[in-house]
Each structure stands twice: as structure tokens, then as C-alpha cells.
mmCIF file of C-alpha atoms and ligand atoms in Angstrom:
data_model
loop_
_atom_site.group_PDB
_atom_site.id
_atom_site.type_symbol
_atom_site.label_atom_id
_atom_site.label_comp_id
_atom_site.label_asym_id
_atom_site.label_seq_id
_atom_site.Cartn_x
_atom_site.Cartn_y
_atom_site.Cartn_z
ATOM 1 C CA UNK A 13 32.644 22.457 25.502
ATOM 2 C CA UNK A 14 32.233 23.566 22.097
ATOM 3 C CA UNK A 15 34.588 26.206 20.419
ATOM 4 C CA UNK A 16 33.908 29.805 20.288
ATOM 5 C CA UNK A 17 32.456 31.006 17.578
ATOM 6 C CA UNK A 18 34.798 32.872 15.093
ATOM 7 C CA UNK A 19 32.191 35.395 13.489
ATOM 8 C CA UNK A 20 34.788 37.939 12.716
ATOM 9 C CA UNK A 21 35.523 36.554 9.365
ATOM 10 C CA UNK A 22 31.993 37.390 7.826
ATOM 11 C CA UNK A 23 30.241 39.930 10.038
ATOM 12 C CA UNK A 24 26.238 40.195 9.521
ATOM 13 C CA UNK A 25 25.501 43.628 9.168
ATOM 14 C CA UNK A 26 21.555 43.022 9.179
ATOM 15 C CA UNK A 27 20.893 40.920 11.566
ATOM 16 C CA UNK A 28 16.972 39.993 11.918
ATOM 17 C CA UNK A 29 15.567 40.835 15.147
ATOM 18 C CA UNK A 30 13.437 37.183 14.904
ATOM 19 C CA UNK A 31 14.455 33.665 13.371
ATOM 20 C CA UNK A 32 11.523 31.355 12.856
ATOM 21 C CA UNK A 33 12.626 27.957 12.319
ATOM 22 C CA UNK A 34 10.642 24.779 11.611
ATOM 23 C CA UNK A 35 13.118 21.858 12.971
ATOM 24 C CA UNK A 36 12.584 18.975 10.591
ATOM 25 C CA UNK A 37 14.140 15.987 9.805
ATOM 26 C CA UNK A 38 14.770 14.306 12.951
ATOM 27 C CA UNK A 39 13.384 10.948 12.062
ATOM 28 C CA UNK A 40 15.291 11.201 8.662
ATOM 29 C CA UNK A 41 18.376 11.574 9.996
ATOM 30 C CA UNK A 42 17.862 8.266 12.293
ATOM 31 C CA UNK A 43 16.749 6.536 9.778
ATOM 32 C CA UNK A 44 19.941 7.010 7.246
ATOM 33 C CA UNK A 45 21.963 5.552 10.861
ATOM 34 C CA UNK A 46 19.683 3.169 11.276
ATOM 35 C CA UNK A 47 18.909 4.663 14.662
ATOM 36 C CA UNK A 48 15.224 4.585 16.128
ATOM 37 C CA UNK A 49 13.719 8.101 15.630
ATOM 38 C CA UNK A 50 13.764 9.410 19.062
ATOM 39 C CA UNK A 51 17.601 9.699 18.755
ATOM 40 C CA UNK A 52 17.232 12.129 15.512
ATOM 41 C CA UNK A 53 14.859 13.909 18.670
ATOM 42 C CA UNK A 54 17.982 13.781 20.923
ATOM 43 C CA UNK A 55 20.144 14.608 18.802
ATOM 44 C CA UNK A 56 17.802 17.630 17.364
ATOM 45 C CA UNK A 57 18.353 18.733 21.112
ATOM 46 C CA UNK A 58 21.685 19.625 21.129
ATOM 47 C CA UNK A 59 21.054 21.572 17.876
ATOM 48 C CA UNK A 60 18.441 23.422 19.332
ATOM 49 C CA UNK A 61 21.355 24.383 22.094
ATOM 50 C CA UNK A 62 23.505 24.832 19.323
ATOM 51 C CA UNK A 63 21.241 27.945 17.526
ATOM 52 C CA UNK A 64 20.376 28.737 20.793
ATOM 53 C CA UNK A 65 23.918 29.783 21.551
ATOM 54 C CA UNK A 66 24.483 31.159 17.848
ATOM 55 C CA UNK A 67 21.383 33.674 17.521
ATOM 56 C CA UNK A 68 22.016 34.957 20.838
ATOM 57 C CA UNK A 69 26.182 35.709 19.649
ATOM 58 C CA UNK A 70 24.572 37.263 16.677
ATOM 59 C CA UNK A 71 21.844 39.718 18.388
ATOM 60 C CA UNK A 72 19.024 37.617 17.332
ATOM 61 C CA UNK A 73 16.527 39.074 20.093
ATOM 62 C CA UNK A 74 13.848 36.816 19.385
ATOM 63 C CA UNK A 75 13.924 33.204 18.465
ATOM 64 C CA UNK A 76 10.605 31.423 17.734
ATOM 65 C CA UNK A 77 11.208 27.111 17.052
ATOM 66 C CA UNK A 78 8.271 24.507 16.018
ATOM 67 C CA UNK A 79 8.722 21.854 18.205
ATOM 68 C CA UNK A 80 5.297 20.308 17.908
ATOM 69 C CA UNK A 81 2.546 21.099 15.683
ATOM 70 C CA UNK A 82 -1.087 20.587 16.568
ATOM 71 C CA UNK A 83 -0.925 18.028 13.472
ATOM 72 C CA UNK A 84 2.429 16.224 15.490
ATOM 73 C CA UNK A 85 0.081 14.782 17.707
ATOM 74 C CA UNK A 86 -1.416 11.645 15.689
ATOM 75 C CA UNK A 87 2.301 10.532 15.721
ATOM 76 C CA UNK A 88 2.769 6.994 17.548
ATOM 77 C CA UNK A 89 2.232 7.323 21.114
ATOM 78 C CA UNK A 90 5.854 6.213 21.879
ATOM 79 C CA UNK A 91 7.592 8.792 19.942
ATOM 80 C CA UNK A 92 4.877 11.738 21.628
ATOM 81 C CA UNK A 93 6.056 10.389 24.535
ATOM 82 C CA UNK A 94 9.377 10.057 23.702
ATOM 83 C CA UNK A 95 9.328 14.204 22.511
ATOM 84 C CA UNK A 96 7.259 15.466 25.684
ATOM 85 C CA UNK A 97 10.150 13.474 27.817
ATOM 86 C CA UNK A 98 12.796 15.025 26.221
ATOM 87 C CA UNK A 99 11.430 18.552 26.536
ATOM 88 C CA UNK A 100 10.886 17.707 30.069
ATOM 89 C CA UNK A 101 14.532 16.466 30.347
ATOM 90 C CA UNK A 102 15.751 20.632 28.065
ATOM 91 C CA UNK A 103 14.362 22.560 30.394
ATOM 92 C CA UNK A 104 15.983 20.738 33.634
ATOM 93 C CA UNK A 105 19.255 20.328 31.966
ATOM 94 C CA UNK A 106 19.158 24.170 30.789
ATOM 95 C CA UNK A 107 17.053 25.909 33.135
ATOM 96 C CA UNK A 108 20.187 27.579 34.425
ATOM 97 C CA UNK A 109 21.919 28.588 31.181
ATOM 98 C CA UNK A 110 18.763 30.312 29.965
ATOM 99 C CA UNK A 111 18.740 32.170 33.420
ATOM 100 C CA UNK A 112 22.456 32.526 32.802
ATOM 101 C CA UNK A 113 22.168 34.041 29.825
ATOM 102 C CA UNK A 114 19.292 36.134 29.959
ATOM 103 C CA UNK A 115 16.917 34.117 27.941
ATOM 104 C CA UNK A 116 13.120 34.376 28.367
ATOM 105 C CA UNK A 117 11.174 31.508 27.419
ATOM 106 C CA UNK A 118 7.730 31.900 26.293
ATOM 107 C CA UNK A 119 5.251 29.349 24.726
ATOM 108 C CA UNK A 120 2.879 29.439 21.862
ATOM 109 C CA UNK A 121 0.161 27.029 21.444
ATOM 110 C CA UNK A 122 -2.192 24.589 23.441
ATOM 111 C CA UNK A 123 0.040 24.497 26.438
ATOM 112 C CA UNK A 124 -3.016 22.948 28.201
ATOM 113 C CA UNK A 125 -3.044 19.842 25.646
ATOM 114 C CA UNK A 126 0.421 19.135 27.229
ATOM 115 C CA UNK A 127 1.247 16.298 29.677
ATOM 116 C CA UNK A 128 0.658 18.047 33.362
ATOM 117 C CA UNK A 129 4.762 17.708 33.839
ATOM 118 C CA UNK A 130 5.696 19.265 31.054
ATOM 119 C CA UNK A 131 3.365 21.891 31.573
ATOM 120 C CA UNK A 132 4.190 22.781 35.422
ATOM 121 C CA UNK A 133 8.014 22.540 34.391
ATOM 122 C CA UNK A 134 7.187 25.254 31.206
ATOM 123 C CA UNK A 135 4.960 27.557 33.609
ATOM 124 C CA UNK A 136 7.899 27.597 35.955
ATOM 125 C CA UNK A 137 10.253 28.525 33.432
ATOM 126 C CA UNK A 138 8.857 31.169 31.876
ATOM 127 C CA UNK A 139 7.731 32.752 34.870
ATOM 128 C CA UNK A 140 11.401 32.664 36.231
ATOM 129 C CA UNK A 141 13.058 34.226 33.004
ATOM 130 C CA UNK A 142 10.443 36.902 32.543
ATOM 131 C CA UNK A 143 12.032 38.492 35.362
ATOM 132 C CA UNK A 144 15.526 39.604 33.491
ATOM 133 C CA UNK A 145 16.017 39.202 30.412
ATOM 134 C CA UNK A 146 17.506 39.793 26.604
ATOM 135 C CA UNK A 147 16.585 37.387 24.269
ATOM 136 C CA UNK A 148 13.294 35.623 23.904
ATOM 137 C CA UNK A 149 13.574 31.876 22.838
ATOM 138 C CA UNK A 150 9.569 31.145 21.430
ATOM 139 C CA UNK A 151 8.621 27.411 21.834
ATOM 140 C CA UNK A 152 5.620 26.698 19.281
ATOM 141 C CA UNK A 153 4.219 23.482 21.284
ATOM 142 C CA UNK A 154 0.819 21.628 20.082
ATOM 143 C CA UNK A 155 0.571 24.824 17.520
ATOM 144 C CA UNK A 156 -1.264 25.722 14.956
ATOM 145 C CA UNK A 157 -1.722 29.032 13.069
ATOM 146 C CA UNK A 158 -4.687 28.335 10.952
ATOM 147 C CA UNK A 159 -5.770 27.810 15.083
ATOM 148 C CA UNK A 160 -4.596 30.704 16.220
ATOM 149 C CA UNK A 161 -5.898 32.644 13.524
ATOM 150 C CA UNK A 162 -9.506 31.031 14.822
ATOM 151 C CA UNK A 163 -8.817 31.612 18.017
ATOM 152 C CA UNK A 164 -8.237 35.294 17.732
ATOM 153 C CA UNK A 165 -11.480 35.454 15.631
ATOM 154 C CA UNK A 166 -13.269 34.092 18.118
ATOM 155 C CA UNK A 167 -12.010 36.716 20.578
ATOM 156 C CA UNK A 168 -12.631 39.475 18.212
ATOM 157 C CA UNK A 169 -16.076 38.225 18.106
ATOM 158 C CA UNK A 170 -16.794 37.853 21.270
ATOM 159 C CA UNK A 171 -15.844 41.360 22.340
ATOM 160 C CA UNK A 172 -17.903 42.426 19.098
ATOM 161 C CA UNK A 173 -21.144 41.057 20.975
ATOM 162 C CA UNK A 174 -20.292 42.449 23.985
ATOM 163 C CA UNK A 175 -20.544 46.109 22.405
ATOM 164 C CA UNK A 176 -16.382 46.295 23.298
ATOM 165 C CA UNK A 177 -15.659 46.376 19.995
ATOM 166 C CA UNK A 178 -17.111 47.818 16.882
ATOM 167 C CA UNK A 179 -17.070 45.366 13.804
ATOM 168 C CA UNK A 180 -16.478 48.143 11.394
ATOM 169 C CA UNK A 181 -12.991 48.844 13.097
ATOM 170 C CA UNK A 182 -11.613 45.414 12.685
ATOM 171 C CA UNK A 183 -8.419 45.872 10.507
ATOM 172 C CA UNK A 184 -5.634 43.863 10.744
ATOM 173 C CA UNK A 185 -3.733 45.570 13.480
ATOM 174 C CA UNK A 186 -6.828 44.009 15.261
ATOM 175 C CA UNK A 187 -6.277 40.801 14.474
ATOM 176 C CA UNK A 188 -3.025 40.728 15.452
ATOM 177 C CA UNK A 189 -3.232 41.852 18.432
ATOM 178 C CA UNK A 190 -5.692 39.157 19.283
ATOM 179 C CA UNK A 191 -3.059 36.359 18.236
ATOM 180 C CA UNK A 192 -0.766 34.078 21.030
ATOM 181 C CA UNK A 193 2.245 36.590 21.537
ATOM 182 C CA UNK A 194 0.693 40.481 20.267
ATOM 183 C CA UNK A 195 3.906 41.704 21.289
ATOM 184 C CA UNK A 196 6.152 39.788 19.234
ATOM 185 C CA UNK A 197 7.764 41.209 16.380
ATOM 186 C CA UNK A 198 6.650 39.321 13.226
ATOM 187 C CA UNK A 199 9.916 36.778 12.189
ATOM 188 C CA UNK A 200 12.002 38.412 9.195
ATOM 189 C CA UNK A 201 13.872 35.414 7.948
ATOM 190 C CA UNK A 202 12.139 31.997 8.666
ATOM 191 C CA UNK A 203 14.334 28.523 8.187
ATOM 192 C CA UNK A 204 13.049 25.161 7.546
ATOM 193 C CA UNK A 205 15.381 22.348 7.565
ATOM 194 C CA UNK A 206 15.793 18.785 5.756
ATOM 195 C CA UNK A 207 14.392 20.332 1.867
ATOM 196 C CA UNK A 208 10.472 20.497 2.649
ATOM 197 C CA UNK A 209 9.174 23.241 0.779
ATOM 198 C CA UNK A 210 5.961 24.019 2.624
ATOM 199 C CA UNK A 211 4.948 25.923 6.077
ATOM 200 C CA UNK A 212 3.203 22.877 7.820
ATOM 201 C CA UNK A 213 0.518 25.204 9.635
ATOM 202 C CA UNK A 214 3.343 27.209 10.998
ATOM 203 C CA UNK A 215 3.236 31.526 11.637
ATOM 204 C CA UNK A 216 0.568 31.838 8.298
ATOM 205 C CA UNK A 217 -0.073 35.348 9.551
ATOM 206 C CA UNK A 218 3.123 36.352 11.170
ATOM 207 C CA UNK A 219 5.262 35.202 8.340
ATOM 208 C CA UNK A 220 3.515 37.329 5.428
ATOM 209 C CA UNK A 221 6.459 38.954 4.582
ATOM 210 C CA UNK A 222 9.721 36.546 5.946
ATOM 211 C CA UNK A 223 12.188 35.541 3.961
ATOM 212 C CA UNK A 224 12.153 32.074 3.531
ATOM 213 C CA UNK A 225 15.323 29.773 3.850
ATOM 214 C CA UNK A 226 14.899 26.411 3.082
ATOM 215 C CA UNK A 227 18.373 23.814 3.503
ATOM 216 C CA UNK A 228 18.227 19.927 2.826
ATOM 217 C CA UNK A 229 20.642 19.810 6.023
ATOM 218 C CA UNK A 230 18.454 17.736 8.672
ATOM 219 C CA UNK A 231 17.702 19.431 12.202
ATOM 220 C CA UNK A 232 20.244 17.221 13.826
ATOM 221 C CA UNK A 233 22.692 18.276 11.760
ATOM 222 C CA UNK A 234 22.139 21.925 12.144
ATOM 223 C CA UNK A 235 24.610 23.693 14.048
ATOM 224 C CA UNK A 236 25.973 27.111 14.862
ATOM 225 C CA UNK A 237 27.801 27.680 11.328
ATOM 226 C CA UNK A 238 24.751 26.499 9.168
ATOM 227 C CA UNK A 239 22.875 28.760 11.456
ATOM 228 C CA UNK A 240 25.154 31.562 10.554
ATOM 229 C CA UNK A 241 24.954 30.662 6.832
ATOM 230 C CA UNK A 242 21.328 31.030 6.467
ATOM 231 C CA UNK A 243 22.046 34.610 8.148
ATOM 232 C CA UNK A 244 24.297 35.799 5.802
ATOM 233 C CA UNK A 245 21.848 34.740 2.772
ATOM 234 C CA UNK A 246 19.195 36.746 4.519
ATOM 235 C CA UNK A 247 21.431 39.894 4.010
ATOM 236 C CA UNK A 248 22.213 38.894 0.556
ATOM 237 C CA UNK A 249 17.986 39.477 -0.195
ATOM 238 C CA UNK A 250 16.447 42.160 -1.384
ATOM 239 C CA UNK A 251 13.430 42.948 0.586
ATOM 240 C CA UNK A 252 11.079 45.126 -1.374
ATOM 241 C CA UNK A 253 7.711 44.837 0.003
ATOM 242 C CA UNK A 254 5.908 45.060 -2.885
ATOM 243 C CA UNK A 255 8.325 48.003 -3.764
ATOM 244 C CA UNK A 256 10.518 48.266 -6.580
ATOM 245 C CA UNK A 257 14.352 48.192 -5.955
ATOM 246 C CA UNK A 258 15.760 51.346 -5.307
ATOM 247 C CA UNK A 259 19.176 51.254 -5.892
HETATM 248 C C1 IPE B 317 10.989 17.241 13.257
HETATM 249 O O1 IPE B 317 11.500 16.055 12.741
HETATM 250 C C2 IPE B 317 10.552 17.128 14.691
HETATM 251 C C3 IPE B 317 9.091 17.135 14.892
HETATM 252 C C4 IPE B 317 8.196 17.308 13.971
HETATM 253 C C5 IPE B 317 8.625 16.929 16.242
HETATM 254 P P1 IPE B 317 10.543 14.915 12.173
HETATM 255 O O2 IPE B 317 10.216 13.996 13.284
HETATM 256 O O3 IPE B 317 9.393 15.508 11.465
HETATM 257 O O4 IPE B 317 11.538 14.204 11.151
HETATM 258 P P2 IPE B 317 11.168 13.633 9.710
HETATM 259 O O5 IPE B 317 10.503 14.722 8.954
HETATM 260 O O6 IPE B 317 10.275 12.457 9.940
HETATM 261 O O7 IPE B 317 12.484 13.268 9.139
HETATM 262 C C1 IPE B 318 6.557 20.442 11.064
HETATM 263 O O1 IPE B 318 7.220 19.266 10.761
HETATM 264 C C2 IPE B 318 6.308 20.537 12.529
HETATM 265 C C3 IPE B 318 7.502 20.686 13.358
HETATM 266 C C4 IPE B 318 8.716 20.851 12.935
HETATM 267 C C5 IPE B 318 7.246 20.665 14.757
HETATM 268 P P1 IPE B 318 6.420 17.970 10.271
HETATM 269 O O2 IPE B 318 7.437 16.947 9.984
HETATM 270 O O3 IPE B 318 5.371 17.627 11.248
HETATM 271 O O4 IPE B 318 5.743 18.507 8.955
HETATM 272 P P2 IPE B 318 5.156 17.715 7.718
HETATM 273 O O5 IPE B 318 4.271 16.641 8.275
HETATM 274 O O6 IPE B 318 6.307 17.153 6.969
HETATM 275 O O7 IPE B 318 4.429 18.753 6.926
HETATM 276 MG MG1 MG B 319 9.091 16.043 9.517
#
């Protein structure tokens, strides 16, 4: 069992109600160890445990993680494999500590693109921890926002030419309400791991006004007290808003 977390020392007085976080740099971190890639994916597992466990000791309510991008999927078909097995292997090992602790999973993206398994394993889930819960842990699976943002056009559209909507009213309250999870809170501090500087199709919309966090640490490497880092540089920003600083 791992240690408790000491986060008496440096208490986070802002703590963001939703953490985005693109997990990257699985294969990289094999690759240094000379390991095939799917262990940077197993390994990448237990951090996703790991800032699982962290965000909820902080009072992050909502935690939204890319697993698997719409773009993931022209990967080799071992290593797909390989990641749809081991998300099918998370949710039986931890089905009970997300009960345990309250944690309501939820899914965002083209569930139905999924291997049948994975998705009657996922549907199970989340119907089970919608029942009581605290936290929200977001999976983005085969997802794409410049999709999403598509998809809720073509929603908006549709109910256009059915005379439910009127065009002129379309703001952007509208169109987010039309995207995967409405009710969501949009993420206020969004981490991506192993240096990339770029978004990889991920939140577009949602992310407008995040901070960013970017830390050449790899995803496997990731762990409660780099989680709790990139926290306490969130409350060392100044969010303005297109403001001016006030004090
Ligand atoms: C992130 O690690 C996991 C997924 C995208 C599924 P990568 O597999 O992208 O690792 P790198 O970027 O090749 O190191
Ligand atoms: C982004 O990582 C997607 C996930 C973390 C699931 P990638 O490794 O696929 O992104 P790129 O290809 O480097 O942009
Ligand atoms: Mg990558």
C-alpha cells in the first residue's frame, strides 16, 4: 500500500473543481528501459490510480483523462489491443474502489467504436457509480473535440430544421449544451505530460480558458506528488480573463 499523503506541508487553497490531463509518454518511457510499449501502458495504469487517489484527497470533483484519441486508433493493432485489454483489466481490478470511494465514471467519445467487452464492462460501470457519488473520473475514449464540436453542430442543426430551434438564438451557451457531457464544468487547469506542447484534438472548446501545465515527466512516472505540484502552480497563476490584474 502506498503512503498517505502528507498535504499538510503546502495546503492548496484554490483547488480547481476539474483537472484535464492528456497522459503521454507511455511508449517513451519503455523505450528509455528498453521495455516494449505496452508496459509504459501498464505502468501508465498505476499512475492513473495514483492521481486518481491524489485529486480526490485534494477536492478535485471532476477529473477528465485522454486515454485514447480518435487519432490513437491507426496505432499498430497489437498495442490497440494491448490498451483496450488493459482498460478492460482497470475497471475489474477497481470497480470496487471507485464504488468505495464514491467515484462516478462517465465516458466521452465514440464508446460505440469500442471492442463490445470493453464497452459492456464501461456501460456497467457507469451505470453502477451514478447511483452515489462525489467525484466524477471522465474517461475521453476514441475522442475527438474537433468531433464533438461536429457532432453538436449537427444536432443544433437538426433541431433547427425541425422548427425546435430558431437559428438566430444559437449562441454559445447553445453549443455547449449540445457537446458529450453539457453538465460538466469546463476544466480550469489542464496537464499534459512528457514536454509536448500541443492539445492533440483534446477539450478545444471546453479548455478556452484552462490553465495549461505542461511537465517533461512521462505519464508513468506521474504520481501523487507531481500531481500535487502542478496544483500548487495553478494557484501561483493569475487568471484574468481578458481582465487586467487587480491587485
Ligand atoms: C500516451 O502515451 C498513451 C496514449 C496515447 C494511448 P503514448 O503511447 O502516446 O507515448 P509516447 O508519446 O509514444 O511516448
Ligand atoms: C494524445 O497523445 C492522446 C492521448 C493521450 C490519449 P498522442 O501521443 O496520441 O498525441 P500526439 O500524437 O503526440 O499528438
Ligand atoms: Mg504520445
Amino acid at each position: 500500500m502506498a503512503a498517505p499523503i502528507d498535504n499538510q506541508k503546502s495546503p492548496i487553497a484554490n483547488v480547481p473543481r476539474h483537472v484535464a490531463i492528456i497522459m503521454d509518454g507511455n511508449g517513451r518511457w519503455a523505450q528509455q528501459r528498453g521495455l516494449p510499449r505496452i508496459k509504459g501502458h501498464e505502468q501508465g495504469a498505476e499512475s492513473v490510480r495514483a492521481v486518481l487517489r491524489a485529486a480526490r484527497q485534494a477536492g478535485v470533483k471532476y477529473l477528465t483523462l485522454y486515454a485514447f484519441s480518435t487519432e490513437n486508433w491507426i496505432r499498430p493493432k497489437d498495442e490497440v489491443e494491448g490498451l483496450m485489454n488493459l482498460l478492460a483489466g482497470f475497471m475489474d481490478h477497481y470497480e470496487g474502489d471507485l464504488l468505495k470511494n464514491k467515484i462516478r465514471l462517465r465516458v466521452m467519445g465514440q464508446i460505440e467504436r469500442l471492442p463490445q467487452k470493453v464497452q459492456k464492462k464501461l456501460t456497467k460501470l457507469m451505470e453502477k457509480s451514478a447511483k452515489d457519488y462525489e467525484y466524477t473520473l471522465i474517461v475521453a475514449l476514441s475522442y475527438g473535440s474537433r468531433l464533438e464540436i461536429a457532432d453538436a453542430a449537427r444536432a443544433i442543426a437538426r433541431k433547427a430544421a425541425k422548427g425546435e430551434l430558431d437559428p438566430e438564438t444559437v449562441n454559445e451557451e447553445t453549443v455547449a449544451q449540445h457537446l458529450y457531457l453539457p453538465d460538466v464544468p469546463d476544466p480550469e487547469l489542464m496537464i499534459r505530460t512528457s514536454g509536448e506542447l500541443r492539445l492533440s484534438n483534446f477539450m478545444l472548446w471546453q479548455l478556452s480558458y484552462a490553465e495549461l501545465y505542461v511537465t517533461d515527466v512521462f505519464w508513468p512516472d506521474f504520481r501523487e506528488r507531481e500531481f500535487f505540484q502542478a496544483l500548487e502552480a495553478f494557484n501561483r497563476r493569475g487568471r484574468r480573463y481578458g481582465g487586467i490584474v487587480t491587485q
